[in-house]
Short mmCIF file of C-alpha atoms and ligand atoms in Angstrom, two decimals:
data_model
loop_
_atom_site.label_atom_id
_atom_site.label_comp_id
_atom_site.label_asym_id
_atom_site.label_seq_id
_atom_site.Cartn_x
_atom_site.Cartn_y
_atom_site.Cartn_z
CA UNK A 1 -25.09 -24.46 7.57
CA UNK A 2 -24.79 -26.25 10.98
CA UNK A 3 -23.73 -24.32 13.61
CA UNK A 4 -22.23 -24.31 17.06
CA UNK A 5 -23.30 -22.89 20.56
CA UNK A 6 -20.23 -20.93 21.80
CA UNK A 7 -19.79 -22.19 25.60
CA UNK A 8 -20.22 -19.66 28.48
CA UNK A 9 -22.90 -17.10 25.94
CA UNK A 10 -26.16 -17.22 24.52
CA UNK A 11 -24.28 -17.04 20.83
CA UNK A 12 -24.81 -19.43 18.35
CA UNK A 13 -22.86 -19.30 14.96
CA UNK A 14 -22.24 -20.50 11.81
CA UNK A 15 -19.32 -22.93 11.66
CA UNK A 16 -17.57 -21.60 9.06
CA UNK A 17 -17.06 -17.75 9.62
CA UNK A 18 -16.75 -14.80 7.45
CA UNK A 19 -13.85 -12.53 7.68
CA UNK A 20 -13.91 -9.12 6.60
CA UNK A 21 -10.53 -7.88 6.25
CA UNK A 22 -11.03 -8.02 2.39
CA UNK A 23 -14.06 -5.73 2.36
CA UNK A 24 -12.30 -2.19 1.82
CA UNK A 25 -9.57 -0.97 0.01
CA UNK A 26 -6.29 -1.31 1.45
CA UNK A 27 -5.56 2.53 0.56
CA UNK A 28 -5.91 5.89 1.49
CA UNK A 29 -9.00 6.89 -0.85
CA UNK A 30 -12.26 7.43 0.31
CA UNK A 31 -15.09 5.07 0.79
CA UNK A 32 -16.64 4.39 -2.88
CA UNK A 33 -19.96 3.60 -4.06
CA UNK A 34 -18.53 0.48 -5.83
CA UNK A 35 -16.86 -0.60 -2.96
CA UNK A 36 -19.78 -0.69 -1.04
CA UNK A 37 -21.88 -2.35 -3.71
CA UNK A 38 -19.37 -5.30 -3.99
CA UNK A 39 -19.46 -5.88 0.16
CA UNK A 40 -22.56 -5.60 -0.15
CA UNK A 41 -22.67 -8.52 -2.61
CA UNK A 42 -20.18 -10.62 -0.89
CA UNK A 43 -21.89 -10.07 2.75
CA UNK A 44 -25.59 -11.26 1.19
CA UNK A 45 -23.79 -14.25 -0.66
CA UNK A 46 -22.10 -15.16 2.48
CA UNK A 47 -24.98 -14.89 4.30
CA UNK A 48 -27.42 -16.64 2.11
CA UNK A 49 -25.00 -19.50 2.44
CA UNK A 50 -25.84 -19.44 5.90
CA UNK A 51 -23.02 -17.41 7.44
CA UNK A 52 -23.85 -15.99 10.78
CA UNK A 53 -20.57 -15.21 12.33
CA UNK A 54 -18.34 -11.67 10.60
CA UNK A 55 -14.99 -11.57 11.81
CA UNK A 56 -13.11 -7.33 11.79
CA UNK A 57 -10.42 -5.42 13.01
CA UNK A 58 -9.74 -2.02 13.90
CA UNK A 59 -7.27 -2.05 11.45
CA UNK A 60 -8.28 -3.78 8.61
CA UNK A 61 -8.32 -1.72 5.14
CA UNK A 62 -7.52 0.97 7.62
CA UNK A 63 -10.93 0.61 9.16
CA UNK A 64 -12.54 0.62 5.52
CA UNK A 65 -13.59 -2.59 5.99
CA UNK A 66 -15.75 -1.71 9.05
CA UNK A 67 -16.68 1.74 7.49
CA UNK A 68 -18.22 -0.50 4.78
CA UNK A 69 -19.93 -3.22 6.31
CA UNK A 70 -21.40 -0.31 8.55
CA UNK A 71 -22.82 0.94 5.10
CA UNK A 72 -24.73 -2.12 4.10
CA UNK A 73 -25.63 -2.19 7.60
CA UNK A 74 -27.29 1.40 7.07
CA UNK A 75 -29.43 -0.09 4.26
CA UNK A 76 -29.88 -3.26 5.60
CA UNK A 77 -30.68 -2.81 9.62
CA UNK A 78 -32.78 -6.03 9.82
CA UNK A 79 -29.70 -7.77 9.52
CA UNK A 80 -27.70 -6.44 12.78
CA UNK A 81 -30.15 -8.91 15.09
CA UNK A 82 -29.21 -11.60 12.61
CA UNK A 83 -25.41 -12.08 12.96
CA UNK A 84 -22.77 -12.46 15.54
CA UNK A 85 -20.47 -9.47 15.18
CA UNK A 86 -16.56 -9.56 16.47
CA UNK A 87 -14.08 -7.53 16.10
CA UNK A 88 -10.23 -6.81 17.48
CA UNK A 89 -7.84 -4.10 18.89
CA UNK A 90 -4.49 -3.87 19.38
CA UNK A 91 -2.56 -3.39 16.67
CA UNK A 92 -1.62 -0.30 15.36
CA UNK A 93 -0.48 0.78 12.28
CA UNK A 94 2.39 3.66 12.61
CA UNK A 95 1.34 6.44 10.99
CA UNK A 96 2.54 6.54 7.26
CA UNK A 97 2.29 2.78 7.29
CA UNK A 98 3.06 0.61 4.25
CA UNK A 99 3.07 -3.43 3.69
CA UNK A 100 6.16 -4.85 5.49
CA UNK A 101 6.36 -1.85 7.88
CA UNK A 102 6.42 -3.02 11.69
CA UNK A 103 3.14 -2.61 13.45
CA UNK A 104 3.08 -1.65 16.93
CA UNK A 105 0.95 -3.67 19.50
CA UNK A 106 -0.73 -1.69 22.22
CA UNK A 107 -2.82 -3.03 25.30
CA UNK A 108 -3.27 0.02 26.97
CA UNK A 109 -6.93 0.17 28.65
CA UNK A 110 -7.51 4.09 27.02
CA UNK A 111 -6.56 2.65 23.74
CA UNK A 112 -8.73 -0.72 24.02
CA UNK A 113 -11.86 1.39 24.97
CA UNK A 114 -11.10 4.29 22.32
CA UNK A 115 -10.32 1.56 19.95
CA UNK A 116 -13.89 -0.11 20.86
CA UNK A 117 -15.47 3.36 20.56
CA UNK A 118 -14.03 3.75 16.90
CA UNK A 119 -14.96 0.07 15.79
CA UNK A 120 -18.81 0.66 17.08
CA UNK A 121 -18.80 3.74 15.33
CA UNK A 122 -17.79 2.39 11.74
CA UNK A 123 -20.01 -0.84 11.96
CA UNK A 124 -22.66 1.86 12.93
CA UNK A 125 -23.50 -0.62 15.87
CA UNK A 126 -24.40 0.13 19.06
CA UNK A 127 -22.36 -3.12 20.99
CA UNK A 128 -19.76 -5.81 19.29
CA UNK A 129 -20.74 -9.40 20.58
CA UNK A 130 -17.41 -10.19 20.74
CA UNK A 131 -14.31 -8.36 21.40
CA UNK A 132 -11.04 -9.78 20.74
CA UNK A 133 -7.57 -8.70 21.50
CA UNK A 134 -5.71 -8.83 18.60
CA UNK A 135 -2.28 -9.78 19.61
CA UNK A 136 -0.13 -10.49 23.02
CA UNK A 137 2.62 -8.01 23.96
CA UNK A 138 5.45 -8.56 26.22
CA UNK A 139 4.29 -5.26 28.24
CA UNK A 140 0.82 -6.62 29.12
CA UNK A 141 -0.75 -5.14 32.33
CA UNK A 142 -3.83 -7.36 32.71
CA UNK A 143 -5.64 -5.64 35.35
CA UNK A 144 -5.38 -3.02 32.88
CA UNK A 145 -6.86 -5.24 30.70
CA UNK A 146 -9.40 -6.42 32.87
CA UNK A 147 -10.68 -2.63 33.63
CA UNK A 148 -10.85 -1.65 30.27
CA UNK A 149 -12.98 -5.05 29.66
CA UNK A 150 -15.54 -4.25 32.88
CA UNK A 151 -15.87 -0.79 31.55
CA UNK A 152 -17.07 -1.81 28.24
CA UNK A 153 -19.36 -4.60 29.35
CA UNK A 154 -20.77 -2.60 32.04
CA UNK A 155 -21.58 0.06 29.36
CA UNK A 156 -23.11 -2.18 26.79
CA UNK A 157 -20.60 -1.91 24.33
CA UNK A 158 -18.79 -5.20 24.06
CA UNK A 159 -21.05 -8.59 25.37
CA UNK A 160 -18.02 -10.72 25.41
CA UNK A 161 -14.45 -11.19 24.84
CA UNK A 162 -11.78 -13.15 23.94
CA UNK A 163 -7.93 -13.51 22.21
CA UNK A 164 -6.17 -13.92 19.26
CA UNK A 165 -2.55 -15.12 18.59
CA UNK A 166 -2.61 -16.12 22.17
CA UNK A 167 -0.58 -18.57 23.74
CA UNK A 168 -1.95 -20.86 26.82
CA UNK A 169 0.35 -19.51 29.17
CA UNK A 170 -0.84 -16.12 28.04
CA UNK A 171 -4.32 -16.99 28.11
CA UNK A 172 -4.07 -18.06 31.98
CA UNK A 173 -2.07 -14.77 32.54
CA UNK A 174 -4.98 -12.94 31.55
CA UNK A 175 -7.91 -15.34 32.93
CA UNK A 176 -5.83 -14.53 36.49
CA UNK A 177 -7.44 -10.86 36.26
CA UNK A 178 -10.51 -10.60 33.91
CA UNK A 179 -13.72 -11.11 35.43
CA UNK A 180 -15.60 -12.24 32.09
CA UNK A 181 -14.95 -16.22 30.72
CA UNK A 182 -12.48 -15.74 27.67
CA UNK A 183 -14.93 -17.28 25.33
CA UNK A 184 -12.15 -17.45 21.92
CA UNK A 185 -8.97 -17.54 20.77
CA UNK A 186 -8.52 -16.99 16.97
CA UNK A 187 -4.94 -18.67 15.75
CA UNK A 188 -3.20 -18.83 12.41
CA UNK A 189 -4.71 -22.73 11.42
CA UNK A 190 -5.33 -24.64 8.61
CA UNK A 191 -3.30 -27.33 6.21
CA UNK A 192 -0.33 -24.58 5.48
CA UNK A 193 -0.42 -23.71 9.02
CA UNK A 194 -1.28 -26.58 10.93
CA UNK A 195 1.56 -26.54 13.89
CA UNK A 196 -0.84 -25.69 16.93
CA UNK A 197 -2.39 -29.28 15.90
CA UNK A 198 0.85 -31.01 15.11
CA UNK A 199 2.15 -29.97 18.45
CA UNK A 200 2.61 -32.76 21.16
CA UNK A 201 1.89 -34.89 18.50
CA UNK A 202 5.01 -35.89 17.67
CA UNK A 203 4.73 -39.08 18.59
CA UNK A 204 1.31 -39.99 16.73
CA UNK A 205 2.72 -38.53 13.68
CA UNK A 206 6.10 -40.87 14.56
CA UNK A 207 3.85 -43.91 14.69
CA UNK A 208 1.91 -43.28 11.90
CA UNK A 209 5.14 -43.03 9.69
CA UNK A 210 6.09 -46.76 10.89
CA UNK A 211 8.95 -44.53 12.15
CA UNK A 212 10.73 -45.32 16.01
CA UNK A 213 9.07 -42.28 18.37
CA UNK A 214 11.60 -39.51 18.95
CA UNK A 215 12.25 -39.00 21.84
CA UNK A 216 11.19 -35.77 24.58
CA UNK A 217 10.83 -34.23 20.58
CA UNK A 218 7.52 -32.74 21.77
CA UNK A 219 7.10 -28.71 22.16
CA UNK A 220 4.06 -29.05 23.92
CA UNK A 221 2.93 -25.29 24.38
CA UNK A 222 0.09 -26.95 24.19
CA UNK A 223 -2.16 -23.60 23.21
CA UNK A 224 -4.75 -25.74 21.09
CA UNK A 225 -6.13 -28.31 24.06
CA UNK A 226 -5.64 -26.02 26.86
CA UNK A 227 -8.23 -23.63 24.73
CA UNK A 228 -10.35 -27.12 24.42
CA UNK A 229 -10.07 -27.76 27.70
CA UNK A 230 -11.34 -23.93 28.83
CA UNK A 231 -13.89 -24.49 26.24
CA UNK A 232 -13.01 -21.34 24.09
CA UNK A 233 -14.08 -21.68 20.71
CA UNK A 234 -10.91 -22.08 17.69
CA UNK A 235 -11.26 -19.79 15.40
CA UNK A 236 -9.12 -20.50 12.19
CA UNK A 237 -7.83 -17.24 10.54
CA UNK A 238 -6.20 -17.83 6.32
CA UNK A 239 -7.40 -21.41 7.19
CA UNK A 240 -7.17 -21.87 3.03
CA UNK A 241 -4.13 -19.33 2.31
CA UNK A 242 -3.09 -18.11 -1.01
CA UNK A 243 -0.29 -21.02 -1.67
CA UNK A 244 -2.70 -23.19 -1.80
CA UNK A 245 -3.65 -22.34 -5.25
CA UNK A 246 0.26 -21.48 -6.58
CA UNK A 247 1.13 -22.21 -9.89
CA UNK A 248 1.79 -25.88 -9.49
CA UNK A 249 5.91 -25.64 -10.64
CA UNK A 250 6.47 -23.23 -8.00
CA UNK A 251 5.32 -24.90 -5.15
CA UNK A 252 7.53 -26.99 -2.60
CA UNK A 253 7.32 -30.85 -3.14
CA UNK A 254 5.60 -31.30 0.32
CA UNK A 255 2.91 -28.51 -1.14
CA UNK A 256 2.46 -30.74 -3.97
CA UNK A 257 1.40 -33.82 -2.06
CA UNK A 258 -1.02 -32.00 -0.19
CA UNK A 259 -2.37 -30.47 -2.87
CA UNK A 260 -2.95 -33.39 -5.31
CA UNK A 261 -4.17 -35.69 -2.16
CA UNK A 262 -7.08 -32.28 -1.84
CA UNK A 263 -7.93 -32.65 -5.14
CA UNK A 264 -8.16 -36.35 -5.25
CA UNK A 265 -10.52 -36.27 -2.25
CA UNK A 266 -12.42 -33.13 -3.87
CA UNK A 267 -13.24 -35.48 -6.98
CA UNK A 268 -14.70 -37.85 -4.81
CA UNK A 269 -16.73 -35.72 -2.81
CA UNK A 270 -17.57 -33.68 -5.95
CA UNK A 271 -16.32 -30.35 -4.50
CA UNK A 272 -13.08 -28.17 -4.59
CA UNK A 273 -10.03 -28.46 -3.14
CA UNK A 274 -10.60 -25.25 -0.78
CA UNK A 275 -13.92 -26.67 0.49
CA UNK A 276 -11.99 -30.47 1.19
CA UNK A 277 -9.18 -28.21 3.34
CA UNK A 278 -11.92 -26.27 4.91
CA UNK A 279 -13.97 -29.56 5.63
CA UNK A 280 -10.75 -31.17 6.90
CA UNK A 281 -10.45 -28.70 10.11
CA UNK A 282 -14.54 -28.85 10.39
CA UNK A 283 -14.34 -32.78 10.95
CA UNK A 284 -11.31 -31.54 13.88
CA UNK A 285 -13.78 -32.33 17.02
CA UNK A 286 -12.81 -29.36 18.55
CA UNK A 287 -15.67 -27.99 16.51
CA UNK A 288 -12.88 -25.38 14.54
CA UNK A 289 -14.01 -22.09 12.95
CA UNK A 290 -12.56 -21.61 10.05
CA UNK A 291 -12.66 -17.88 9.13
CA UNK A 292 -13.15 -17.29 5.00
CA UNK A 293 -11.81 -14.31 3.54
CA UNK A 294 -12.67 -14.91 0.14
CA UNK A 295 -13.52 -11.81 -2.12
CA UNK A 296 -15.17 -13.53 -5.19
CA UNK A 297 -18.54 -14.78 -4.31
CA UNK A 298 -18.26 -18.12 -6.05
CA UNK A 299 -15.40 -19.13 -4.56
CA UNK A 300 -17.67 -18.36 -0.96
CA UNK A 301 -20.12 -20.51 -2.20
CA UNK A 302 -17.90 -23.50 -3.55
CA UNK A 303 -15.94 -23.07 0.19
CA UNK A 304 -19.22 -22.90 2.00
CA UNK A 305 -19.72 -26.57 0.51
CA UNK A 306 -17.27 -27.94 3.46
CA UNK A 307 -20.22 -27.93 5.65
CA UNK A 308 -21.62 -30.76 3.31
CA UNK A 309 -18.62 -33.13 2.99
CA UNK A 310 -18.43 -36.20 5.47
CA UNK A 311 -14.71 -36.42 5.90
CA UNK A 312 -13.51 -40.47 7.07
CA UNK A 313 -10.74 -40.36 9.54
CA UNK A 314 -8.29 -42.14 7.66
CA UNK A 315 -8.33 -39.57 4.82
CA UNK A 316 -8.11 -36.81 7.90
CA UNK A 317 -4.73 -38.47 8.85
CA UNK A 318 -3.15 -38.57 5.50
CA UNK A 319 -3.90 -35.07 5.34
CA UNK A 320 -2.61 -34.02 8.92
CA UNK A 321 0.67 -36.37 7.66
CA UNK A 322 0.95 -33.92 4.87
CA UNK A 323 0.64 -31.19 6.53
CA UNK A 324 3.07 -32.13 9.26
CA UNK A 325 5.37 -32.78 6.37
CA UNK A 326 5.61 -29.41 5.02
CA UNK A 327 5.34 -27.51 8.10
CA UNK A 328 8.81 -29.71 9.19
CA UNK A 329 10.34 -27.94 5.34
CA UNK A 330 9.06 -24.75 6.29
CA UNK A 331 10.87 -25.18 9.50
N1 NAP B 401 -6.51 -12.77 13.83
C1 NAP B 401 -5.56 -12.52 12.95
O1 NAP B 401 -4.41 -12.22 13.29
C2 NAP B 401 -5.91 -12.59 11.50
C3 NAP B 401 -4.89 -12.48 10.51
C4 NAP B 401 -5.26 -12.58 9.16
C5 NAP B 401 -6.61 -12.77 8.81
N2 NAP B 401 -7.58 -12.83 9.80
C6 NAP B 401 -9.01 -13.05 9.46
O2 NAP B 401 -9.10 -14.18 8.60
C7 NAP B 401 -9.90 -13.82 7.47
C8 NAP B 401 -9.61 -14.69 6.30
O3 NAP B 401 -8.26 -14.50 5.86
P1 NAP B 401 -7.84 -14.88 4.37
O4 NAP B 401 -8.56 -14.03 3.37
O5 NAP B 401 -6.35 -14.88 4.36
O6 NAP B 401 -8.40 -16.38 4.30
P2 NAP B 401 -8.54 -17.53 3.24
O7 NAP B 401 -9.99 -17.89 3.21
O8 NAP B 401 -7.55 -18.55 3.67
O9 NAP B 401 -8.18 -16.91 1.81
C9 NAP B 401 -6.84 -16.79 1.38
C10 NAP B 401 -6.76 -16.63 -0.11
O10 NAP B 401 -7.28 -17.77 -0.76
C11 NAP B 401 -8.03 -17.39 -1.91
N3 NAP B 401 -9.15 -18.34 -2.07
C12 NAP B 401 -10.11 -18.62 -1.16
N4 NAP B 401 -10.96 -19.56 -1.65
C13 NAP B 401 -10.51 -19.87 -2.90
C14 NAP B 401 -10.96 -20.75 -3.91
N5 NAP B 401 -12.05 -21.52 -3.74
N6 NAP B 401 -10.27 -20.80 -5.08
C15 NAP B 401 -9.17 -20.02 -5.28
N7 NAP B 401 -8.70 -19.15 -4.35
C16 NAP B 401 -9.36 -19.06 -3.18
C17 NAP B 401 -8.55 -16.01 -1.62
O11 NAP B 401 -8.63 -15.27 -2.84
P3 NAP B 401 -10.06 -14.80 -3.47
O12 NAP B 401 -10.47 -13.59 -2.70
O13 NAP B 401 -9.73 -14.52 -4.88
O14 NAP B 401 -11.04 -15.93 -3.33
C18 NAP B 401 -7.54 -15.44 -0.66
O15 NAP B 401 -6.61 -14.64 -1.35
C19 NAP B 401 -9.61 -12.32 7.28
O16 NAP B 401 -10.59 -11.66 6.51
C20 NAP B 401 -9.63 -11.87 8.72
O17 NAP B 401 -10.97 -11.71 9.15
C21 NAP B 401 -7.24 -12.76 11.11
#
């Protein structure tokens, strides 16, 4: 697996990232021996692959899927050194909490550090490499922020830091008080979710339809370059997402297209259709992380095959065209 130095560290990670948010049960029961035993299995498979890079949250499977990986950890300490470990904070689920039900956001520096404390604790790990906020709030206090992030680098416990779901402006907002580089942002990215690449790019996509350029059509948030330009590594959470592989009849016309141009392209290559979407935001030059979440091993091993596939840049336009298409239905 090639992988990429992340600017402003000493990390270097896979490009194609494993997330863990599918690790432990999303339920109230207990840690089981079976649930360990399959992590277990999916962590090895993804790293044997070559997968450097595991992607957590505070909350995910209620902090199961921390508890668990800190499990295989246990029995397998060797592999700690081996990997690049991140995880988030900030979102909290209400007590009582069930799919659907809001979830609270909260940036306080106590909770960031207790949150920290509690993450460490279940991945039975003494630091996190990388510490993300999960979400932005509209009651941010960055120096808040910014003391609760020189507290935990001073005392080991987080090496660096970065966002997720953040916008540029927000990004700057921040970078105004914390002392460390923001080294990530992690955004919602991939062929069913490509609008932080089809922004300000209105008028390619205009042009490339034979189509006269809209006019002042652009949004321009402009989140995706101004991350390039900071050099923060894009990290691509769902990058595949579970409409991808719909029953064919109940998909969207626009989903369609995409889906049979994938599967043309993954004949030709000799792959899947998962590892051609994957592959398509590796070949992005940003140099993209796309963050698997797959819990079947083969299906980690057929997506780990994006790595291999030499996309051409025409076939990376009709695919951005497609996407562009259905994002402007989903609209
Ligand atoms: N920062 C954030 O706000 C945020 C939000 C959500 C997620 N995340 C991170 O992103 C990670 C990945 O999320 P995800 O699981 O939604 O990503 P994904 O890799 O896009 O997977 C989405 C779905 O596609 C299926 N799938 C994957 N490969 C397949 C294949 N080859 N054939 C058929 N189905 C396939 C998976 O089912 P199978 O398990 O059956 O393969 C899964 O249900 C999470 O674990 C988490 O770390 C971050």
């Amino acid at each position: 697996m090639k992988s990429y130095h992340i600017a402003h560290t000493d990390l270097v990670v896979s490009r194609i990232a494993y997330g863990c948010a599918g690790l432990g049960t999303w339920d109230n029961a207990a840690l089981d021996a079976n649930t360990v035993a399959a992590a277990d299995r999916l962590i090895k498979t993804a790293l044997d692959q070559g997968i450097t890079l595991f992607d957590h949250a505070d909350l995910y499977a209620f902090g199961k899927s921390e508890a668990v990986f800190g499990e295989v950890l246990k029995t397998s300490p060797a592999v700690r050194e081996k990997i690049v470990l991140q995880s988030k904070c900030g979102q909290v689920f209400p007590k009582g909490w069930r799919p659907g039900d809001p979830i609270k956001v909260d940036l306080r520096g106590e909770h960031i550090v207790s949150a920290v404390e509690g993450s460490l604790k279940r991945l039975c790990s003494s630091y996190l490499d990388i510490l993300m906020l999960h979400a932005p709030s509209p009651l941010i206090r960055p120096q808040e922020i910014a003391q609760a992030f020189e507290d935990l680098h001073r005392m080991g416990k987080v090496r660096y830091f970065g966002v997720s779901n953040y916008s540029a402006a927000q990004i700057k907002l921040l970078k105004k008080f914390v002392r460390q580089p923001l080294i990530v942002n992690q955004v919602h990215l991939g062929l069913l979710c490509a609008d932080l690449l089809i922004d300000g790019m209105e008028f390619a996509l205009a042009l490339a339809k034979g189509a006269a350029p809209a006019r002042e059509e652009h949004t321009a948030a402009g989140t995706f370059d101004y991350c390039r330009v900071q050099d923060m590594q894009i990290q691509a959470w769902s990058p595949l997402g579970a409409d991808l592989f719909a029953v064919p009849t109940s998909r969207a016309p626009e989903l369609n297209a995409l889906v049979q141009s994938l599967t043309a392209l993954a004949q030709l290559t000799n792959t899947t259709s998962a590892a051609v979407a994957l592959a398509w935001l590796l070949h992005h030059p940003a140099g993209i992380v796309p963050i698997i979440g797959s819990t079947n091993s083969e299906h980690i091993v057929g997506n780990c095959a994006a790595d291999r596939i030499m996309f051409r840049d025409e076939d990376w336009n009709d695919l951005f065209i497609a996407a562009a298409d259905l994002s402007r239905r989903s609209t």
